Amino acid sequence: VGCDRSKNLVDICGEKHFQAFVCDALSVPIRSGSCDACISIAVIHHFSTAERRLATIRELARLLRPGGTALIYVWAMEQEYKNQKSKYLKEKNGSKIKDKEMNIGIAQRPLLDQGPDNSSQDSAWSDQLLKDLKDESCGAKPVADFRLPVHTNRTSFHSQDLLVPWHLKGGTKKKEESIDTVLVPGGSKESQELSPVFHRYYHVFCEGELEAVCRSLGCVRVQKSYYDQGNWCVILEKL
């Protein structure tokens, strides 16, 4: 059974005769302790606060039966690890959209995605974790004035909290739309058209960060943690 925040993606699953429904990762409408295994791929890095990221993992653990396992993947700050570039960086030259066509300025967008406090204990823990991570610093630059940097696609990350440009292929911009546009290279001038660019929030994880969040929950045990092609991954077991 699958679930996603996007109705369009869930509809595609339905067309392929898979079981899927729309929901929020912070509140999954499935009975507690009813799942043998759960998978969360490329979800948790979209939550903009430490409290929400922790709450998402807690919700994942709630779904598991005792002894059940969960696999979590999040985007890594380290796109070059042990002298090996990730697939994301390697595909730079083959990308259809050149770096110079990307918006690499600073987005004047306030970071408003502040989630509700779960508990004073979790809040204190997350504050300490963030402090520790800042002290260790994994190459990230602090974000000032709540302005998020816009990432240049297929390049290394310079901030943990950022916006990644997403280009809507084959789209046309309407007059009333106020989103950025980019000229997509085509075979001829006639085939080129303006495609809207949406900026999607990411919190990329430093080494050890995801594992530390998981270990802060007393209801799970980290079976394994590893790096896989630009992602930090953990396998959890419900106690």
PDB file of C-alpha atoms in Angstrom:
ATOM      1  CA  VAL A   1       0.000   0.000   0.000  1.00  0.00           C
ATOM      2  CA  GLY A   2       1.436   3.374  -0.993  1.00  0.00           C
ATOM      3  CA  CYS A   3       0.674   6.938  -0.001  1.00  0.00           C
ATOM      4  CA  ASP A   4       1.778  10.337  -1.211  1.00  0.00           C
ATOM      5  CA  ARG A   5       0.964  14.017  -0.699  1.00  0.00           C
ATOM      6  CA  SER A   6       0.416  14.425  -4.450  1.00  0.00           C
ATOM      7  CA  LYS A   7      -2.993  13.388  -5.793  1.00  0.00           C
ATOM      8  CA  ASN A   8      -1.606  13.286  -9.347  1.00  0.00           C
ATOM      9  CA  LEU A   9       1.040  10.743  -8.382  1.00  0.00           C
ATOM     10  CA  VAL A  10      -1.517   8.663  -6.481  1.00  0.00           C
ATOM     11  CA  ASP A  11      -3.774   8.728  -9.552  1.00  0.00           C
ATOM     12  CA  ILE A  12      -0.904   7.322 -11.652  1.00  0.00           C
ATOM     13  CA  CYS A  13      -0.566   4.469  -9.149  1.00  0.00           C
ATOM     14  CA  GLY A  14      -4.297   3.801  -9.469  1.00  0.00           C
ATOM     15  CA  GLU A  15      -4.038   3.684 -13.258  1.00  0.00           C
ATOM     16  CA  LYS A  16      -1.360   1.014 -12.859  1.00  0.00           C
ATOM     17  CA  HIS A  17      -3.663  -0.915 -10.480  1.00  0.00           C
ATOM     18  CA  PHE A  18      -1.570  -0.298  -7.377  1.00  0.00           C
ATOM     19  CA  GLN A  19      -3.130   0.490  -3.996  1.00  0.00           C
ATOM     20  CA  ALA A  20      -2.345   4.087  -3.011  1.00  0.00           C
ATOM     21  CA  PHE A  21      -3.997   7.007  -1.252  1.00  0.00           C
ATOM     22  CA  VAL A  22      -3.346  10.681  -0.508  1.00  0.00           C
ATOM     23  CA  CYS A  23      -2.113  11.583   2.966  1.00  0.00           C
ATOM     24  CA  ASP A  24       0.440  13.589   4.937  1.00  0.00           C
ATOM     25  CA  ALA A  25       3.557  11.887   6.304  1.00  0.00           C
ATOM     26  CA  LEU A  26       2.927  13.555   9.668  1.00  0.00           C
ATOM     27  CA  SER A  27      -0.460  11.836  10.010  1.00  0.00           C
ATOM     28  CA  VAL A  28      -0.893   8.520   8.186  1.00  0.00           C
ATOM     29  CA  PRO A  29      -4.424   7.060   8.516  1.00  0.00           C
ATOM     30  CA  ILE A  30      -3.256   3.508   9.208  1.00  0.00           C
ATOM     31  CA  ARG A  31      -3.727   1.620  12.484  1.00  0.00           C
ATOM     32  CA  SER A  32      -0.736   1.623  14.838  1.00  0.00           C
ATOM     33  CA  GLY A  33       1.409  -1.498  14.826  1.00  0.00           C
ATOM     34  CA  SER A  34      -0.188  -2.885  11.669  1.00  0.00           C
ATOM     35  CA  CYS A  35       2.732  -2.830   9.215  1.00  0.00           C
ATOM     36  CA  ASP A  36       5.500  -5.389   8.809  1.00  0.00           C
ATOM     37  CA  ALA A  37       7.657  -2.881   6.959  1.00  0.00           C
ATOM     38  CA  CYS A  38       7.587   0.785   5.897  1.00  0.00           C
ATOM     39  CA  ILE A  39       9.590   2.663   3.279  1.00  0.00           C
ATOM     40  CA  SER A  40      10.149   6.411   3.219  1.00  0.00           C
ATOM     41  CA  ILE A  41      12.094   7.526   0.157  1.00  0.00           C
ATOM     42  CA  ALA A  42      12.946  11.207  -0.477  1.00  0.00           C
ATOM     43  CA  VAL A  43      10.240  12.527   1.861  1.00  0.00           C
ATOM     44  CA  ILE A  44      11.707  13.666   5.165  1.00  0.00           C
ATOM     45  CA  HIS A  45      14.187  16.113   3.579  1.00  0.00           C
ATOM     46  CA  HIS A  46      11.218  18.266   2.479  1.00  0.00           C
ATOM     47  CA  PHE A  47      10.230  19.165   6.064  1.00  0.00           C
ATOM     48  CA  SER A  48      11.696  22.509   7.096  1.00  0.00           C
ATOM     49  CA  THR A  49      12.061  22.054  10.866  1.00  0.00           C
ATOM     50  CA  ALA A  50      13.896  19.537  13.031  1.00  0.00           C
ATOM     51  CA  GLU A  51      10.667  18.981  14.974  1.00  0.00           C
ATOM     52  CA  ARG A  52       8.751  17.958  11.863  1.00  0.00           C
ATOM     53  CA  ARG A  53      11.518  15.687  10.625  1.00  0.00           C
ATOM     54  CA  LEU A  54      11.560  13.955  14.001  1.00  0.00           C
ATOM     55  CA  ALA A  55       7.749  13.717  14.063  1.00  0.00           C
ATOM     56  CA  THR A  56       7.745  12.086  10.614  1.00  0.00           C
ATOM     57  CA  ILE A  57      10.093   9.325  11.758  1.00  0.00           C
ATOM     58  CA  ARG A  58       8.031   8.855  14.931  1.00  0.00           C
ATOM     59  CA  GLU A  59       4.915   8.456  12.784  1.00  0.00           C
ATOM     60  CA  LEU A  60       6.714   5.898  10.623  1.00  0.00           C
ATOM     61  CA  ALA A  61       7.658   3.942  13.753  1.00  0.00           C
ATOM     62  CA  ARG A  62       4.064   4.087  15.027  1.00  0.00           C
ATOM     63  CA  LEU A  63       2.864   2.147  11.980  1.00  0.00           C
ATOM     64  CA  LEU A  64       5.276  -0.743  12.575  1.00  0.00           C
ATOM     65  CA  ARG A  65       4.516  -3.891  14.568  1.00  0.00           C
ATOM     66  CA  PRO A  66       7.169  -4.886  17.147  1.00  0.00           C
ATOM     67  CA  GLY A  67      10.072  -6.325  15.184  1.00  0.00           C
ATOM     68  CA  GLY A  68       8.946  -4.537  12.019  1.00  0.00           C
ATOM     69  CA  THR A  69      11.486  -2.626   9.953  1.00  0.00           C
ATOM     70  CA  ALA A  70      11.605   0.708   8.137  1.00  0.00           C
ATOM     71  CA  LEU A  71      13.919   1.991   5.400  1.00  0.00           C
ATOM     72  CA  ILE A  72      14.517   5.750   5.130  1.00  0.00           C
ATOM     73  CA  TYR A  73      16.344   7.653   2.372  1.00  0.00           C
ATOM     74  CA  VAL A  74      17.141  11.382   2.497  1.00  0.00           C
ATOM     75  CA  TRP A  75      19.280  13.608   0.278  1.00  0.00           C
ATOM     76  CA  ALA A  76      22.871  14.013   1.503  1.00  0.00           C
ATOM     77  CA  MET A  77      24.830  17.211   1.899  1.00  0.00           C
ATOM     78  CA  GLU A  78      27.871  15.196   0.833  1.00  0.00           C
ATOM     79  CA  GLN A  79      27.420  14.588  -2.872  1.00  0.00           C
ATOM     80  CA  GLU A  80      31.064  13.607  -3.066  1.00  0.00           C
ATOM     81  CA  TYR A  81      31.830  10.888  -0.533  1.00  0.00           C
ATOM     82  CA  LYS A  82      35.058   8.912  -0.100  1.00  0.00           C
ATOM     83  CA  ASN A  83      36.430  10.558  -3.258  1.00  0.00           C
ATOM     84  CA  GLN A  84      33.463   9.338  -5.297  1.00  0.00           C
ATOM     85  CA  LYS A  85      30.983  11.696  -6.938  1.00  0.00           C
ATOM     86  CA  SER A  86      27.295  10.831  -6.695  1.00  0.00           C
ATOM     87  CA  LYS A  87      25.205   9.993  -9.717  1.00  0.00           C
ATOM     88  CA  TYR A  88      23.569  13.400  -9.267  1.00  0.00           C
ATOM     89  CA  LEU A  89      26.897  15.200  -9.838  1.00  0.00           C
ATOM     90  CA  LYS A  90      28.009  12.843 -12.614  1.00  0.00           C
ATOM     91  CA  GLU A  91      24.904  13.615 -14.666  1.00  0.00           C
ATOM     92  CA  LYS A  92      25.821  17.298 -14.804  1.00  0.00           C
ATOM     93  CA  ASN A  93      27.191  17.186 -18.359  1.00  0.00           C
ATOM     94  CA  GLY A  94      24.234  15.211 -19.634  1.00  0.00           C
ATOM     95  CA  SER A  95      21.632  17.510 -18.156  1.00  0.00           C
ATOM     96  CA  LYS A  96      19.247  19.015 -20.678  1.00  0.00           C
ATOM     97  CA  ILE A  97      19.266  22.356 -18.910  1.00  0.00           C
ATOM     98  CA  LYS A  98      22.603  24.122 -18.609  1.00  0.00           C
ATOM     99  CA  ASP A  99      23.793  25.520 -15.306  1.00  0.00           C
ATOM    100  CA  LYS A 100      23.985  29.050 -16.696  1.00  0.00           C
ATOM    101  CA  GLU A 101      20.245  28.919 -17.354  1.00  0.00           C
ATOM    102  CA  MET A 102      19.493  28.134 -13.729  1.00  0.00           C
ATOM    103  CA  ASN A 103      18.394  30.723 -11.228  1.00  0.00           C
ATOM    104  CA  ILE A 104      21.266  30.790  -8.731  1.00  0.00           C
ATOM    105  CA  GLY A 105      20.293  33.915  -6.785  1.00  0.00           C
ATOM    106  CA  ILE A 106      18.765  34.208  -3.331  1.00  0.00           C
ATOM    107  CA  ALA A 107      15.042  33.561  -3.038  1.00  0.00           C
ATOM    108  CA  GLN A 108      13.283  36.266  -1.065  1.00  0.00           C
ATOM    109  CA  ARG A 109      11.064  33.659   0.554  1.00  0.00           C
ATOM    110  CA  PRO A 110      10.608  33.514   4.335  1.00  0.00           C
ATOM    111  CA  LEU A 111      10.979  30.110   5.950  1.00  0.00           C
ATOM    112  CA  LEU A 112       7.396  29.918   7.241  1.00  0.00           C
ATOM    113  CA  ASP A 113       6.969  26.141   7.347  1.00  0.00           C
ATOM    114  CA  GLN A 114       7.201  25.998  11.122  1.00  0.00           C
ATOM    115  CA  GLY A 115       5.495  22.940  12.530  1.00  0.00           C
ATOM    116  CA  PRO A 116       3.684  22.598  15.850  1.00  0.00           C
ATOM    117  CA  ASP A 117       5.778  21.729  18.872  1.00  0.00           C
ATOM    118  CA  ASN A 118       5.567  18.030  19.738  1.00  0.00           C
ATOM    119  CA  SER A 119       7.020  18.307  23.225  1.00  0.00           C
ATOM    120  CA  SER A 120       9.486  20.417  25.138  1.00  0.00           C
ATOM    121  CA  GLN A 121      11.802  17.401  25.296  1.00  0.00           C
ATOM    122  CA  ASP A 122      11.840  16.955  21.524  1.00  0.00           C
ATOM    123  CA  SER A 123      12.284  20.694  21.052  1.00  0.00           C
ATOM    124  CA  ALA A 124      15.221  20.819  23.439  1.00  0.00           C
ATOM    125  CA  TRP A 125      16.751  17.787  21.761  1.00  0.00           C
ATOM    126  CA  SER A 126      16.394  19.230  18.258  1.00  0.00           C
ATOM    127  CA  ASP A 127      17.880  22.551  19.346  1.00  0.00           C
ATOM    128  CA  GLN A 128      20.887  20.717  20.791  1.00  0.00           C
ATOM    129  CA  LEU A 129      21.250  18.569  17.671  1.00  0.00           C
ATOM    130  CA  LEU A 130      21.217  21.625  15.426  1.00  0.00           C
ATOM    131  CA  LYS A 131      23.797  23.312  17.659  1.00  0.00           C
ATOM    132  CA  ASP A 132      26.032  20.235  17.521  1.00  0.00           C
ATOM    133  CA  LEU A 133      25.711  20.015  13.749  1.00  0.00           C
ATOM    134  CA  LYS A 134      26.551  23.689  13.351  1.00  0.00           C
ATOM    135  CA  ASP A 135      29.597  23.226  15.588  1.00  0.00           C
ATOM    136  CA  GLU A 136      30.746  20.263  13.508  1.00  0.00           C
ATOM    137  CA  SER A 137      29.857  22.097  10.280  1.00  0.00           C
ATOM    138  CA  CYS A 138      29.741  19.931   7.181  1.00  0.00           C
ATOM    139  CA  GLY A 139      30.534  22.690   4.736  1.00  0.00           C
ATOM    140  CA  ALA A 140      27.171  24.413   5.071  1.00  0.00           C
ATOM    141  CA  LYS A 141      26.890  28.168   5.191  1.00  0.00           C
ATOM    142  CA  PRO A 142      24.458  29.728   7.691  1.00  0.00           C
ATOM    143  CA  VAL A 143      21.292  31.206   6.216  1.00  0.00           C
ATOM    144  CA  ALA A 144      20.818  34.856   7.150  1.00  0.00           C
ATOM    145  CA  ASP A 145      17.641  36.941   7.182  1.00  0.00           C
ATOM    146  CA  PHE A 146      15.496  33.855   6.482  1.00  0.00           C
ATOM    147  CA  ARG A 147      16.505  33.987   2.831  1.00  0.00           C
ATOM    148  CA  LEU A 148      17.114  30.609   1.274  1.00  0.00           C
ATOM    149  CA  PRO A 149      19.758  30.087  -1.410  1.00  0.00           C
ATOM    150  CA  VAL A 150      18.581  28.662  -4.731  1.00  0.00           C
ATOM    151  CA  HIS A 151      20.615  25.622  -5.670  1.00  0.00           C
ATOM    152  CA  THR A 152      22.358  25.274  -9.021  1.00  0.00           C
ATOM    153  CA  ASN A 153      21.341  21.866 -10.320  1.00  0.00           C
ATOM    154  CA  ARG A 154      24.003  19.136 -10.658  1.00  0.00           C
ATOM    155  CA  THR A 155      26.433  20.932  -8.342  1.00  0.00           C
ATOM    156  CA  SER A 156      27.581  20.368  -4.760  1.00  0.00           C
ATOM    157  CA  PHE A 157      25.493  21.786  -1.928  1.00  0.00           C
ATOM    158  CA  HIS A 158      26.690  24.864  -0.056  1.00  0.00           C
ATOM    159  CA  SER A 159      23.787  25.108   2.377  1.00  0.00           C
ATOM    160  CA  GLN A 160      21.716  22.533   4.242  1.00  0.00           C
ATOM    161  CA  ASP A 161      18.493  24.474   3.763  1.00  0.00           C
ATOM    162  CA  LEU A 162      17.821  25.544   0.204  1.00  0.00           C
ATOM    163  CA  LEU A 163      15.431  25.733  -2.720  1.00  0.00           C
ATOM    164  CA  VAL A 164      15.933  23.481  -5.742  1.00  0.00           C
ATOM    165  CA  PRO A 165      14.606  24.663  -9.142  1.00  0.00           C
ATOM    166  CA  TRP A 166      12.136  22.284 -10.744  1.00  0.00           C
ATOM    167  CA  HIS A 167      11.424  22.929 -14.421  1.00  0.00           C
ATOM    168  CA  LEU A 168       7.968  21.996 -15.666  1.00  0.00           C
ATOM    169  CA  LYS A 169       8.627  20.436 -19.054  1.00  0.00           C
ATOM    170  CA  GLY A 170       6.368  21.490 -21.909  1.00  0.00           C
ATOM    171  CA  GLY A 171       4.624  24.102 -19.835  1.00  0.00           C
ATOM    172  CA  THR A 172       3.694  27.588 -20.930  1.00  0.00           C
ATOM    173  CA  LYS A 173       3.535  30.584 -18.676  1.00  0.00           C
ATOM    174  CA  LYS A 174       0.265  32.460 -18.405  1.00  0.00           C
ATOM    175  CA  LYS A 175       0.230  36.220 -18.093  1.00  0.00           C
ATOM    176  CA  GLU A 176      -1.139  36.137 -14.563  1.00  0.00           C
ATOM    177  CA  GLU A 177       1.567  33.743 -13.338  1.00  0.00           C
ATOM    178  CA  SER A 178       4.456  35.320 -11.474  1.00  0.00           C
ATOM    179  CA  ILE A 179       6.851  32.354 -11.377  1.00  0.00           C
ATOM    180  CA  ASP A 180      10.321  32.338 -12.872  1.00  0.00           C
ATOM    181  CA  THR A 181      10.838  31.008 -16.383  1.00  0.00           C
ATOM    182  CA  VAL A 182      13.722  29.482 -18.258  1.00  0.00           C
ATOM    183  CA  LEU A 183      14.289  28.913 -21.965  1.00  0.00           C
ATOM    184  CA  VAL A 184      14.507  25.199 -22.608  1.00  0.00           C
ATOM    185  CA  PRO A 185      16.990  24.268 -25.372  1.00  0.00           C
ATOM    186  CA  GLY A 186      15.284  22.750 -28.397  1.00  0.00           C
ATOM    187  CA  GLY A 187      16.000  21.691 -31.950  1.00  0.00           C
ATOM    188  CA  SER A 188      14.875  25.031 -33.360  1.00  0.00           C
ATOM    189  CA  LYS A 189      13.627  28.398 -32.226  1.00  0.00           C
ATOM    190  CA  GLU A 190      10.101  27.337 -33.080  1.00  0.00           C
ATOM    191  CA  SER A 191      10.299  24.356 -30.727  1.00  0.00           C
ATOM    192  CA  GLN A 192      11.581  26.390 -27.792  1.00  0.00           C
ATOM    193  CA  GLU A 193       9.091  27.560 -25.226  1.00  0.00           C
ATOM    194  CA  LEU A 194       9.095  29.127 -21.797  1.00  0.00           C
ATOM    195  CA  SER A 195       8.704  26.586 -19.004  1.00  0.00           C
ATOM    196  CA  PRO A 196       7.772  27.639 -15.466  1.00  0.00           C
ATOM    197  CA  VAL A 197      10.315  27.046 -12.727  1.00  0.00           C
ATOM    198  CA  PHE A 198       9.115  26.050  -9.281  1.00  0.00           C
ATOM    199  CA  HIS A 199      11.387  26.236  -6.236  1.00  0.00           C
ATOM    200  CA  ARG A 200      11.073  23.237  -3.924  1.00  0.00           C
ATOM    201  CA  TYR A 201      12.390  23.271  -0.354  1.00  0.00           C
ATOM    202  CA  TYR A 202      15.037  20.763   0.774  1.00  0.00           C
ATOM    203  CA  HIS A 203      16.952  20.158   3.974  1.00  0.00           C
ATOM    204  CA  VAL A 204      19.967  18.077   2.940  1.00  0.00           C
ATOM    205  CA  PHE A 205      21.357  15.880   5.729  1.00  0.00           C
ATOM    206  CA  CYS A 206      24.955  15.848   6.968  1.00  0.00           C
ATOM    207  CA  GLU A 207      26.690  12.577   7.791  1.00  0.00           C
ATOM    208  CA  GLY A 208      25.315  11.145  11.041  1.00  0.00           C
ATOM    209  CA  GLU A 209      22.366  13.544  11.231  1.00  0.00           C
ATOM    210  CA  LEU A 210      19.617  11.127  10.137  1.00  0.00           C
ATOM    211  CA  GLU A 211      21.016   8.405  12.378  1.00  0.00           C
ATOM    212  CA  ALA A 212      21.088  10.811  15.340  1.00  0.00           C
ATOM    213  CA  VAL A 213      17.435  11.744  14.803  1.00  0.00           C
ATOM    214  CA  CYS A 214      16.438   8.074  14.687  1.00  0.00           C
ATOM    215  CA  ARG A 215      18.452   7.198  17.796  1.00  0.00           C
ATOM    216  CA  SER A 216      16.638   9.915  19.749  1.00  0.00           C
ATOM    217  CA  LEU A 217      13.464   7.815  19.554  1.00  0.00           C
ATOM    218  CA  GLY A 218      13.304   5.160  22.236  1.00  0.00           C
ATOM    219  CA  CYS A 219      10.872   2.964  20.288  1.00  0.00           C
ATOM    220  CA  VAL A 220      13.260   2.003  17.460  1.00  0.00           C
ATOM    221  CA  ARG A 221      16.749   0.591  16.998  1.00  0.00           C
ATOM    222  CA  VAL A 222      19.054   1.543  14.124  1.00  0.00           C
ATOM    223  CA  GLN A 223      19.958  -1.725  12.409  1.00  0.00           C
ATOM    224  CA  LYS A 224      22.088  -0.158   9.715  1.00  0.00           C
ATOM    225  CA  SER A 225      23.061   3.236   8.330  1.00  0.00           C
ATOM    226  CA  TYR A 226      24.852   3.814   5.048  1.00  0.00           C
ATOM    227  CA  TYR A 227      25.500   6.162   2.109  1.00  0.00           C
ATOM    228  CA  ASP A 228      23.998   5.374  -1.282  1.00  0.00           C
ATOM    229  CA  GLN A 229      24.520   7.568  -4.362  1.00  0.00           C
ATOM    230  CA  GLY A 230      24.143  10.950  -2.675  1.00  0.00           C
ATOM    231  CA  ASN A 231      21.662   9.772  -0.028  1.00  0.00           C
ATOM    232  CA  TRP A 232      21.939   8.968   3.665  1.00  0.00           C
ATOM    233  CA  CYS A 233      19.967   5.856   4.552  1.00  0.00           C
ATOM    234  CA  VAL A 234      18.929   3.996   7.692  1.00  0.00           C
ATOM    235  CA  ILE A 235      17.170   0.719   8.426  1.00  0.00           C
ATOM    236  CA  LEU A 236      15.177   0.808  11.671  1.00  0.00           C
ATOM    237  CA  GLU A 237      13.658  -1.940  13.791  1.00  0.00           C
ATOM    238  CA  LYS A 238      10.595  -1.338  15.992  1.00  0.00           C
ATOM    239  CA  LEU A 239      11.275  -2.402  19.604  1.00  0.00           C
TER     240      LEU A 239
END
